[in-house]
Tab-separated table of C-alpha atoms and ligand atoms in Angstrom:
chain	number	residue	atom	x	y	z
S	1	MET	CA	-15.551	-19.820	26.664
S	2	ALA	CA	-14.051	-19.209	30.105
S	3	LYS	CA	-11.789	-16.143	30.203
S	4	THR	CA	-8.169	-16.845	31.029
S	5	GLN	CA	-5.745	-14.199	32.133
S	6	GLU	CA	-2.370	-14.176	30.445
S	7	ARG	CA	0.138	-13.341	33.139
S	8	PRO	CA	3.637	-11.935	32.954
S	9	PHE	CA	5.897	-14.667	31.736
S	10	ARG	CA	9.607	-14.384	32.476
S	11	ARG	CA	12.423	-16.387	30.970
S	12	THR	CA	15.553	-14.576	32.119
S	13	ARG	CA	16.994	-17.369	34.235
S	14	SER	CA	15.828	-20.071	31.861
S	15	ARG	CA	17.712	-18.386	29.031
S	16	THR	CA	20.913	-18.091	31.096
S	17	THR	CA	20.815	-21.752	32.054
S	18	LEU	CA	20.050	-22.838	28.494
S	19	ARG	CA	22.964	-20.812	27.194
S	20	ALA	CA	25.299	-22.591	29.626
S	21	LEU	CA	23.801	-25.946	28.691
S	22	SER	CA	24.160	-25.364	24.969
S	23	ALA	CA	27.912	-24.993	25.462
S	24	VAL	CA	28.261	-28.471	26.936
S	25	GLU	CA	25.476	-30.656	25.582
S	26	ALA	CA	25.427	-32.313	22.154
S	27	PRO	CA	23.348	-30.138	19.829
S	28	GLN	CA	20.813	-32.836	18.907
S	29	VAL	CA	19.627	-33.309	22.509
S	30	MET	CA	17.689	-30.087	22.936
S	31	ASP	CA	16.038	-27.370	20.911
S	32	PHE	CA	18.518	-24.629	21.768
S	33	ASP	CA	17.691	-22.512	18.729
S	34	SER	CA	14.103	-21.670	19.557
S	35	ASP	CA	13.002	-19.749	22.603
S	36	PHE	CA	10.733	-22.583	23.657
S	37	PRO	CA	12.339	-24.521	26.539
S	38	ILE	CA	11.934	-23.427	30.119
S	39	VAL	CA	14.167	-24.732	32.870
S	40	ILE	CA	12.340	-26.575	35.595
S	41	GLU	CA	13.037	-25.858	39.241
S	42	ARG	CA	10.508	-27.942	41.202
S	43	ALA	CA	7.257	-29.860	40.942
S	44	THR	CA	4.662	-31.250	43.329
S	45	GLY	CA	1.539	-33.155	42.356
S	46	ALA	CA	0.494	-31.575	39.061
S	47	ARG	CA	2.109	-28.197	39.736
S	48	VAL	CA	5.431	-27.166	38.284
S	49	VAL	CA	7.600	-24.079	38.869
S	50	ASP	CA	10.434	-22.968	36.592
S	51	VAL	CA	13.652	-21.162	37.519
S	52	ASP	CA	12.026	-17.797	36.785
S	53	GLY	CA	9.165	-18.516	39.172
S	54	ASN	CA	6.578	-19.119	36.414
S	55	ARG	CA	3.962	-21.657	37.529
S	56	TYR	CA	2.397	-24.357	35.410
S	57	LEU	CA	-0.236	-27.041	35.552
S	58	ASP	CA	1.216	-30.212	34.102
S	59	LEU	CA	-0.717	-32.036	31.379
S	60	THR	CA	2.297	-34.182	30.433
S	61	SER	CA	3.368	-35.907	33.667
S	62	PHE	CA	6.821	-35.300	32.157
S	63	PHE	CA	6.835	-37.828	29.318
S	64	GLY	CA	4.344	-39.905	31.293
S	65	ALA	CA	6.674	-40.716	34.179
S	66	ALA	CA	5.000	-38.771	36.994
S	67	LEU	CA	1.634	-40.493	36.534
S	68	VAL	CA	1.025	-40.663	40.302
S	69	GLY	CA	2.067	-37.021	40.600
S	70	HIS	CA	5.385	-35.287	41.013
S	71	ARG	CA	6.983	-36.293	44.288
S	72	ASN	CA	4.004	-38.414	45.243
S	73	PRO	CA	4.202	-38.718	49.053
S	74	ARG	CA	4.109	-42.529	48.997
S	75	VAL	CA	6.886	-42.633	46.412
S	76	VAL	CA	8.992	-40.116	48.319
S	77	ALA	CA	8.477	-41.931	51.649
S	78	SER	CA	9.417	-45.252	50.109
S	79	ILE	CA	12.563	-43.820	48.478
S	80	ARG	CA	13.545	-42.008	51.703
S	81	ALA	CA	13.239	-45.174	53.761
S	82	GLN	CA	15.295	-47.083	51.186
S	83	MET	CA	17.955	-44.355	51.005
S	84	GLY	CA	18.468	-44.754	54.722
S	85	ARG	CA	19.292	-48.425	54.241
S	86	LEU	CA	20.901	-49.103	50.877
S	87	LEU	CA	21.508	-46.931	47.826
S	88	HIS	CA	22.831	-49.516	45.395
S	89	GLY	CA	22.650	-53.302	45.410
S	90	MET	CA	24.137	-56.147	43.417
S	91	GLY	CA	21.019	-56.879	41.443
S	92	ASP	CA	21.932	-60.182	39.793
S	93	VAL	CA	24.434	-61.464	42.390
S	94	HIS	CA	23.486	-60.302	45.911
S	95	PRO	CA	20.130	-58.631	45.322
S	96	PRO	CA	18.675	-55.909	47.500
S	97	ALA	CA	15.706	-57.119	49.572
S	98	VAL	CA	13.497	-54.432	48.079
S	99	LYS	CA	13.767	-56.023	44.612
S	100	ALA	CA	11.866	-59.102	45.828
S	101	ARG	CA	9.233	-56.952	47.557
S	102	PHE	CA	8.710	-54.840	44.431
S	103	LEU	CA	8.495	-57.709	41.965
S	104	SER	CA	6.176	-59.780	44.172
S	105	ARG	CA	3.840	-56.817	44.297
S	106	LEU	CA	4.210	-55.945	40.602
S	107	VAL	CA	3.348	-59.396	39.244
S	108	ARG	CA	0.068	-59.345	41.184
S	109	HIS	CA	-1.032	-56.572	38.806
S	110	LEU	CA	-0.389	-58.600	35.663
S	111	PRO	CA	-2.944	-60.625	33.700
S	112	ALA	CA	-1.400	-63.970	34.740
S	113	PRO	CA	0.436	-64.883	37.939
S	114	ASP	CA	3.419	-66.530	36.293
S	115	TYR	CA	5.181	-63.640	34.549
S	116	ARG	CA	8.932	-63.531	35.198
S	117	ALA	CA	10.795	-60.232	35.208
S	118	VAL	CA	14.016	-58.706	34.030
S	119	LEU	CA	14.359	-55.215	35.480
S	120	SER	CA	16.176	-52.342	33.822
S	121	LEU	CA	16.119	-48.554	33.718
S	122	ASN	CA	14.497	-47.181	30.538
S	123	GLY	CA	11.585	-48.274	28.422
S	124	ALA	CA	13.943	-49.079	25.567
S	125	ASP	CA	15.889	-51.433	27.871
S	126	ALA	CA	12.716	-53.406	28.513
S	127	VAL	CA	12.054	-53.572	24.763
S	128	GLU	CA	15.638	-54.725	24.102
S	129	CYS	CA	15.123	-57.525	26.575
S	130	ALA	CA	11.799	-58.496	24.986
S	131	LEU	CA	13.303	-58.637	21.491
S	132	LYS	CA	16.328	-60.647	22.624
S	133	PHE	CA	14.288	-63.189	24.582
S	134	ALA	CA	11.689	-63.540	21.822
S	135	ALA	CA	14.439	-64.217	19.294
S	136	ALA	CA	16.133	-66.676	21.636
S	137	ALA	CA	12.845	-68.490	22.279
S	138	THR	CA	11.914	-68.815	18.604
S	139	GLY	CA	15.310	-68.764	16.898
S	140	ARG	CA	13.847	-66.087	14.608
S	141	PRO	CA	15.008	-62.466	15.002
S	142	GLY	CA	12.444	-60.804	12.686
S	143	VAL	CA	9.771	-58.709	14.386
S	144	ILE	CA	6.507	-57.291	13.090
S	145	ALA	CA	5.692	-53.821	14.395
S	146	PHE	CA	3.188	-51.162	13.305
S	147	HIS	CA	3.220	-47.841	11.489
S	148	GLY	CA	3.611	-45.066	14.045
S	149	ALA	CA	5.212	-47.431	16.551
S	150	TYR	CA	7.654	-46.021	19.081
S	151	HIS	CA	9.559	-48.559	21.116
S	152	GLY	CA	12.666	-46.586	22.025
S	153	LEU	CA	15.910	-45.625	20.369
S	154	THR	CA	18.537	-48.123	21.503
S	155	ALA	CA	19.924	-50.360	18.747
S	156	GLY	CA	17.366	-53.170	19.015
S	157	ALA	CA	14.381	-50.981	19.866
S	158	LEU	CA	15.139	-48.692	16.924
S	159	GLU	CA	14.650	-51.651	14.585
S	160	VAL	CA	10.962	-51.626	15.495
S	161	THR	CA	10.483	-47.866	15.927
S	162	TRP	CA	8.738	-46.655	12.826
S	163	ASN	CA	9.280	-42.902	12.524
S	164	PRO	CA	11.935	-42.233	9.833
S	165	ILE	CA	13.310	-39.187	11.670
S	166	PHE	CA	14.702	-41.478	14.359
S	167	ARG	CA	15.884	-44.154	11.939
S	168	GLN	CA	17.446	-42.098	9.169
S	169	PRO	CA	20.672	-40.933	10.900
S	170	PHE	CA	21.365	-44.506	11.974
S	171	GLU	CA	20.125	-46.286	8.862
S	172	ALA	CA	23.513	-47.933	8.337
S	173	THR	CA	23.223	-49.689	11.712
S	174	LEU	CA	19.757	-51.145	11.112
S	175	SER	CA	19.564	-54.814	10.236
S	176	GLY	CA	16.056	-54.588	8.806
S	177	ARG	CA	14.657	-57.161	11.217
S	178	GLY	CA	11.657	-54.875	11.871
S	179	ARG	CA	8.741	-55.204	9.390
S	180	PHE	CA	5.843	-52.780	9.603
S	181	ALA	CA	2.128	-53.406	9.234
S	182	ALA	CA	-0.438	-50.591	9.228
S	183	PHE	CA	-1.796	-49.603	12.652
S	184	PRO	CA	-5.536	-50.233	12.468
S	185	ALA	CA	-8.012	-47.358	12.277
S	186	SER	CA	-9.850	-46.659	15.528
S	187	ASP	CA	-13.208	-47.684	14.018
S	188	GLY	CA	-11.805	-51.108	13.148
S	189	SER	CA	-12.688	-50.686	9.472
S	190	ASP	CA	-9.328	-52.045	8.275
S	191	ALA	CA	-8.595	-54.426	11.158
S	192	ALA	CA	-9.095	-57.552	9.045
S	193	ALA	CA	-6.755	-56.180	6.363
S	194	VAL	CA	-4.139	-55.340	8.993
S	195	LEU	CA	-4.298	-58.860	10.401
S	196	GLN	CA	-3.853	-60.190	6.878
S	197	GLN	CA	-0.798	-57.967	6.499
S	198	VAL	CA	0.614	-59.438	9.710
S	199	ARG	CA	-0.017	-62.905	8.301
S	200	ASP	CA	1.758	-61.965	5.059
S	201	LEU	CA	4.723	-60.393	6.822
S	202	ALA	CA	5.061	-63.472	9.022
S	203	ARG	CA	5.593	-65.565	5.902
S	204	ALA	CA	9.146	-64.256	5.783
S	205	GLY	CA	10.669	-67.200	7.572
S	206	ASP	CA	12.744	-65.229	10.068
S	207	VAL	CA	9.833	-63.547	11.889
S	208	GLY	CA	9.482	-64.676	15.511
S	209	ALA	CA	7.554	-61.895	17.237
S	210	VAL	CA	5.024	-59.122	16.922
S	211	ILE	CA	5.261	-56.016	19.082
S	212	VAL	CA	2.308	-53.702	19.628
S	213	GLU	CA	1.376	-50.690	21.726
S	214	PRO	CA	-2.257	-51.220	22.782
S	215	ILE	CA	-2.518	-47.429	22.609
S	216	GLN	CA	0.188	-45.712	20.594
S	217	GLY	CA	1.626	-42.829	22.561
S	218	ARG	CA	4.347	-41.146	20.573
S	219	GLY	CA	2.567	-42.290	17.418
S	220	GLY	CA	-0.208	-39.793	18.229
S	221	ILE	CA	-2.407	-41.295	21.005
S	222	ARG	CA	-3.994	-43.871	18.740
S	223	VAL	CA	-6.204	-46.471	20.399
S	224	SER	CA	-6.338	-49.867	18.743
S	225	PRO	CA	-9.933	-50.729	17.836
S	226	PRO	CA	-11.997	-53.037	20.059
S	227	GLY	CA	-11.298	-56.663	19.287
S	228	PHE	CA	-8.030	-56.023	17.470
S	229	LEU	CA	-5.689	-57.017	20.286
S	230	PRO	CA	-7.470	-60.295	21.093
S	231	ALA	CA	-7.523	-61.132	17.362
S	232	LEU	CA	-3.819	-60.290	17.081
S	233	SER	CA	-3.129	-62.512	20.071
S	234	VAL	CA	-4.943	-65.466	18.479
S	235	LEU	CA	-3.160	-64.860	15.187
S	236	ALA	CA	0.245	-64.646	16.884
S	237	ALA	CA	-0.408	-67.963	18.624
S	238	ASP	CA	-1.498	-69.536	15.297
S	239	LEU	CA	1.636	-68.295	13.567
S	240	GLY	CA	3.951	-69.225	16.443
S	241	LEU	CA	4.864	-65.582	17.080
S	242	VAL	CA	5.708	-64.179	20.488
S	243	LEU	CA	3.249	-61.373	21.287
S	244	ILE	CA	4.980	-58.428	22.942
S	245	ALA	CA	2.744	-55.730	24.440
S	246	ASP	CA	4.732	-52.536	24.796
S	247	GLU	CA	2.922	-50.849	27.672
S	248	VAL	CA	5.776	-48.494	28.504
S	249	TYR	CA	3.493	-45.512	27.859
S	250	SER	CA	0.004	-46.959	28.277
S	251	GLY	CA	0.699	-49.206	31.274
S	252	ALA	CA	1.068	-48.868	35.049
S	253	GLY	CA	-2.408	-47.454	35.586
S	254	ARG	CA	-2.608	-44.736	32.937
S	255	THR	CA	-5.798	-45.775	31.168
S	256	GLY	CA	-8.090	-47.026	33.939
S	257	THR	CA	-6.735	-50.561	34.149
S	258	PHE	CA	-3.204	-51.533	35.152
S	259	LEU	CA	-2.377	-52.457	31.563
S	260	ALA	CA	-4.267	-50.925	28.665
S	261	GLY	CA	-4.582	-54.463	27.272
S	262	ASP	CA	-6.479	-55.546	30.417
S	263	ALA	CA	-9.551	-53.789	29.046
S	264	GLU	CA	-9.723	-56.569	26.455
S	265	GLY	CA	-8.452	-59.456	28.533
S	266	LEU	CA	-5.124	-59.557	26.696
S	267	VAL	CA	-2.526	-61.957	28.115
S	268	PRO	CA	0.625	-61.158	26.125
S	269	ASP	CA	3.670	-63.421	26.080
S	270	ILE	CA	5.749	-60.400	27.083
S	271	VAL	CA	4.800	-57.081	28.668
S	272	CYS	CA	7.153	-54.075	28.711
S	273	LEU	CA	6.704	-51.426	31.399
S	274	GLY	CA	8.622	-48.238	32.163
S	275	LYS	CA	7.874	-44.530	32.490
S	276	ALA	CA	5.153	-44.368	35.218
S	277	LEU	CA	6.422	-47.532	36.916
S	278	GLY	CA	9.037	-45.592	38.894
S	279	GLY	CA	6.977	-42.501	39.681
S	280	GLY	CA	9.826	-40.344	38.370
S	281	LEU	CA	12.774	-42.632	39.058
S	282	PRO	CA	14.170	-44.694	36.196
S	283	ILE	CA	12.990	-48.277	36.376
S	284	SER	CA	11.532	-50.518	33.697
S	285	ALA	CA	10.533	-54.142	33.454
S	286	CYS	CA	10.319	-56.830	30.816
S	287	LEU	CA	7.805	-59.388	32.080
S	288	MET	CA	7.674	-62.739	30.318
S	289	ARG	CA	5.550	-65.868	30.522
S	290	PRO	CA	7.616	-68.899	31.641
S	291	PRO	CA	8.420	-70.466	28.239
S	292	ILE	CA	9.962	-67.201	27.051
S	293	ALA	CA	11.655	-66.345	30.336
S	294	SER	CA	13.207	-69.820	30.462
S	295	ALA	CA	14.442	-69.673	26.881
S	296	VAL	CA	17.563	-67.900	28.100
S	297	ARG	CA	19.604	-69.429	30.882
S	298	GLY	CA	22.604	-68.029	32.690
S	299	ALA	CA	26.021	-69.366	31.766
S	300	GLY	CA	27.435	-70.759	34.987
S	301	HIS	CA	27.539	-67.852	37.395
S	302	GLU	CA	26.978	-65.235	34.666
S	303	ALA	CA	23.579	-63.738	33.951
S	304	VAL	CA	23.606	-63.204	30.202
S	305	HIS	CA	21.118	-60.351	29.977
S	306	THR	CA	21.696	-58.003	32.886
S	307	SER	CA	23.204	-54.662	33.873
S	308	THR	CA	24.936	-52.930	36.756
S	309	PHE	CA	21.797	-51.217	38.018
S	310	LEU	CA	19.343	-54.114	37.486
S	311	GLY	CA	16.828	-53.993	40.333
S	312	HIS	CA	18.176	-50.707	41.629
S	313	PRO	CA	16.999	-50.304	45.229
S	314	LEU	CA	15.701	-46.766	44.785
S	315	GLY	CA	13.831	-47.625	41.590
S	316	CYS	CA	12.282	-50.673	43.267
S	317	ALA	CA	11.321	-48.603	46.330
S	318	ALA	CA	9.802	-45.941	44.074
S	319	GLY	CA	7.911	-48.665	42.203
S	320	ILE	CA	6.435	-49.949	45.473
S	321	GLY	CA	5.286	-46.390	46.245
S	322	VAL	CA	3.670	-46.143	42.805
S	323	LEU	CA	1.810	-49.445	43.225
S	324	GLN	CA	0.644	-48.413	46.705
S	325	ALA	CA	-0.636	-45.101	45.348
S	326	LEU	CA	-2.488	-46.811	42.484
S	327	ASP	CA	-3.927	-49.516	44.724
S	328	ARG	CA	-5.168	-47.037	47.308
S	329	GLY	CA	-7.524	-45.264	44.956
S	330	LEU	CA	-5.445	-43.226	42.535
S	331	GLY	CA	-5.759	-45.854	39.785
S	332	ALA	CA	-9.511	-45.250	39.679
S	333	ARG	CA	-8.952	-41.583	38.791
S	334	ALA	CA	-7.730	-42.246	35.244
S	335	GLY	CA	-11.184	-42.947	33.813
S	336	ALA	CA	-12.689	-39.790	35.305
S	337	ILE	CA	-9.846	-37.653	33.932
S	338	GLY	CA	-10.299	-39.131	30.457
S	339	ASP	CA	-14.068	-38.586	30.531
S	340	ARG	CA	-13.660	-34.971	31.609
S	341	ILE	CA	-11.085	-34.188	28.940
S	342	ARG	CA	-13.186	-35.879	26.267
S	343	ALA	CA	-16.348	-33.984	27.239
S	344	ARG	CA	-14.606	-30.606	27.316
S	345	ALA	CA	-12.466	-31.056	24.203
S	346	THR	CA	-15.374	-32.463	22.199
S	347	SER	CA	-17.466	-29.420	23.119
S	348	TRP	CA	-14.683	-27.170	21.747
S	349	GLN	CA	-15.062	-28.710	18.306
S	350	HIS	CA	-18.148	-26.546	17.739
S	351	ARG	CA	-16.137	-23.382	18.370
S	352	HIS	CA	-12.739	-24.260	16.933
S	353	ALA	CA	-12.752	-25.679	13.432
S	354	CYS	CA	-9.045	-26.593	13.753
S	355	ILE	CA	-9.920	-29.489	16.103
S	356	ARG	CA	-10.228	-32.617	13.982
S	357	GLU	CA	-10.612	-35.360	16.516
S	358	VAL	CA	-10.553	-36.126	20.227
S	359	ARG	CA	-9.334	-39.607	21.089
S	360	GLY	CA	-7.667	-41.713	23.748
S	361	ARG	CA	-8.518	-43.392	27.029
S	362	GLY	CA	-8.049	-42.410	30.665
S	363	ALA	CA	-5.102	-40.143	31.315
S	364	MET	CA	-3.881	-40.676	27.763
S	365	MET	CA	-5.903	-38.387	25.539
S	366	GLY	CA	-5.128	-36.743	22.216
S	367	ILE	CA	-6.595	-33.711	20.497
S	368	VAL	CA	-5.835	-33.807	16.770
S	369	LEU	CA	-5.455	-30.350	15.216
S	370	ASP	CA	-5.028	-28.948	11.724
S	371	ALA	CA	-1.461	-29.066	10.440
S	372	GLY	CA	0.817	-26.514	12.052
S	373	VAL	CA	-1.552	-25.498	14.835
S	374	ALA	CA	-0.438	-27.857	17.602
S	375	ALA	CA	3.089	-26.456	17.959
S	376	LYS	CA	1.665	-22.952	18.325
S	377	VAL	CA	-0.786	-24.202	20.963
S	378	VAL	CA	2.080	-25.687	22.967
S	379	GLN	CA	3.826	-22.285	23.005
S	380	ALA	CA	0.656	-20.349	23.799
S	381	ALA	CA	-0.239	-22.804	26.568
S	382	LEU	CA	3.209	-22.438	28.107
S	383	ARG	CA	2.718	-18.678	28.391
S	384	ARG	CA	-0.640	-19.352	30.028
S	385	GLY	CA	0.888	-21.688	32.594
S	386	VAL	CA	0.086	-25.078	31.076
S	387	LEU	CA	2.597	-27.734	30.112
S	388	VAL	CA	1.470	-29.779	27.140
S	389	LEU	CA	3.358	-31.479	24.293
S	390	THR	CA	2.598	-32.793	20.840
S	391	GLU	CA	2.779	-36.374	19.608
S	392	GLY	CA	2.364	-38.050	16.251
S	393	PRO	CA	4.648	-38.213	13.205
S	394	ARG	CA	3.301	-34.836	12.042
S	395	ALA	CA	3.308	-33.427	15.599
S	396	ASP	CA	-0.347	-32.523	15.084
S	397	VAL	CA	-1.734	-34.180	18.209
S	398	LEU	CA	-1.869	-32.434	21.564
S	399	ALA	CA	-1.155	-35.204	24.049
S	400	LEU	CA	-2.902	-34.834	27.388
S	401	THR	CA	-1.294	-37.322	29.746
S	402	PRO	CA	-1.643	-35.593	33.112
S	403	PRO	CA	-0.738	-36.905	36.544
S	404	LEU	CA	-3.661	-38.716	38.173
S	405	VAL	CA	-3.463	-36.394	41.196
S	406	LEU	CA	-4.682	-33.490	39.067
S	407	ALA	CA	-7.883	-32.368	40.817
S	408	ASP	CA	-11.000	-31.631	38.762
S	409	ARG	CA	-10.722	-27.893	39.400
S	410	GLU	CA	-7.054	-27.911	38.310
S	411	LEU	CA	-7.943	-29.897	35.226
S	412	ASP	CA	-10.742	-27.463	34.410
S	413	ARG	CA	-8.375	-24.515	34.827
S	414	ALA	CA	-5.763	-26.173	32.624
S	415	LEU	CA	-8.395	-26.925	29.988
S	416	ASP	CA	-9.714	-23.335	30.067
S	417	ARG	CA	-6.193	-22.122	29.401
S	418	LEU	CA	-5.663	-24.734	26.727
S	419	GLU	CA	-8.798	-23.674	24.911
S	420	SER	CA	-7.639	-20.080	25.043
S	421	ALA	CA	-4.276	-21.208	23.620
S	422	ILE	CA	-6.035	-23.083	20.813
S	423	GLU	CA	-8.057	-19.987	20.002
S	424	GLU	CA	-4.897	-17.857	19.789
S	425	ALA	CA	-2.997	-20.433	17.740
S	426	ALA	CA	-5.788	-20.876	15.220
S	427	ARG	CA	-6.166	-17.122	14.591
T	1	PLP	C1	5.594	-47.308	23.978
T	1	PLP	C2	6.993	-46.907	24.300
T	1	PLP	N1	7.941	-47.850	24.365
T	1	PLP	C3	9.214	-47.558	24.665
T	1	PLP	C4	9.591	-46.270	24.914
T	1	PLP	C5	11.019	-45.951	25.241
T	1	PLP	O1	11.124	-45.581	26.577
T	1	PLP	P1	12.417	-44.780	27.061
T	1	PLP	O2	12.352	-43.438	26.445
T	1	PLP	O3	12.252	-44.750	28.549
T	1	PLP	O4	13.594	-45.573	26.634
T	1	PLP	C6	8.642	-45.241	24.868
T	1	PLP	C7	9.014	-43.846	25.116
T	1	PLP	O5	8.294	-42.928	24.862
T	1	PLP	C8	7.310	-45.576	24.545
T	1	PLP	O6	6.354	-44.641	24.453
């Protein structure tokens, strides 16, 4: 195993800032009780510096948003140029010119040329839009989702987010329109049974849609087995269900294709994008095939599903920068990153019995560890200058979702440190 030096790790300024924050922020937002959080000062590419001057290599791309790298030069240039012209537009009345440029470019990356967009800010906004339009198109509000699913935490999205820890405090607000089928095992062994479950759940007369993450992110980096998505698509069509692909995490170039579903030729009725789409600025999109998009019409001069910042000029400009970066070669990097992580992490399994499984695709990889180990790895990695987080309902999966600009030598260094952190945590 490569030796990694543990360097002095300071948290004086982080602690001061966190103390001030804890006095003004609602207690559920952050983990103020532990000594875990650092306070971030700046980031470039895959390198991050905190307020104490500690340096990190980023294996998270900050919840997946900085896929093309922190402050990617194309993104920054595009935002700068836009800031010099117009900061805020009137998205659904007098739109900013950049909205048309962004959407024309975005739809060229989708599996059919006729998707129609509603822009918003967060991933959950895109999911809200998808659920509303699907219900309007079918007249049936029920939605089938999958165990482990994470679709966001706004009122509608929460209906189809599976993890009880997010649902429980708000149980009284849930209508129960979300129904959950098992997420299929990665070897496909139960895929037929899962499809049967979908068929059974759809028998409840109010079900109009099925929403799926081609690769579950927050559910623990779980890849749907080959053939499952196409079969689900055929089944949805048979049952008259709208198929919603939630690609908020897996999409926008993370897994080697623009959408993770592209690897299997999936053409969903609705695609949700967010996170990486804005390169660090908040922008998301709900993209719908024409019959769904046309199911909701404006009322006179009022758009009926819109928001103040729809098509925000800076988000659109950032999105153009992201698409340029992906198109000019960065998109091809995802596969190589995934292969390198898989090869290294798989080789660790011989040395570290706590590693149960290595899974994922492209820059969306998961290392499944014995119960209780992953959280310790995250702490030990932080002290070694690596940012990594856990995913999965039991928080037992190290999620490696690095920016695509991470060079091989940086990735190798980060992985050396991560292995050292795993060794310490498993002791
Ligand atoms: C697949 C998926 N959908 C939706 C969301 C919600 O996105 P946001 O947190 O931007 O609202 C997430 C967030 O992690 C996600 O992973």
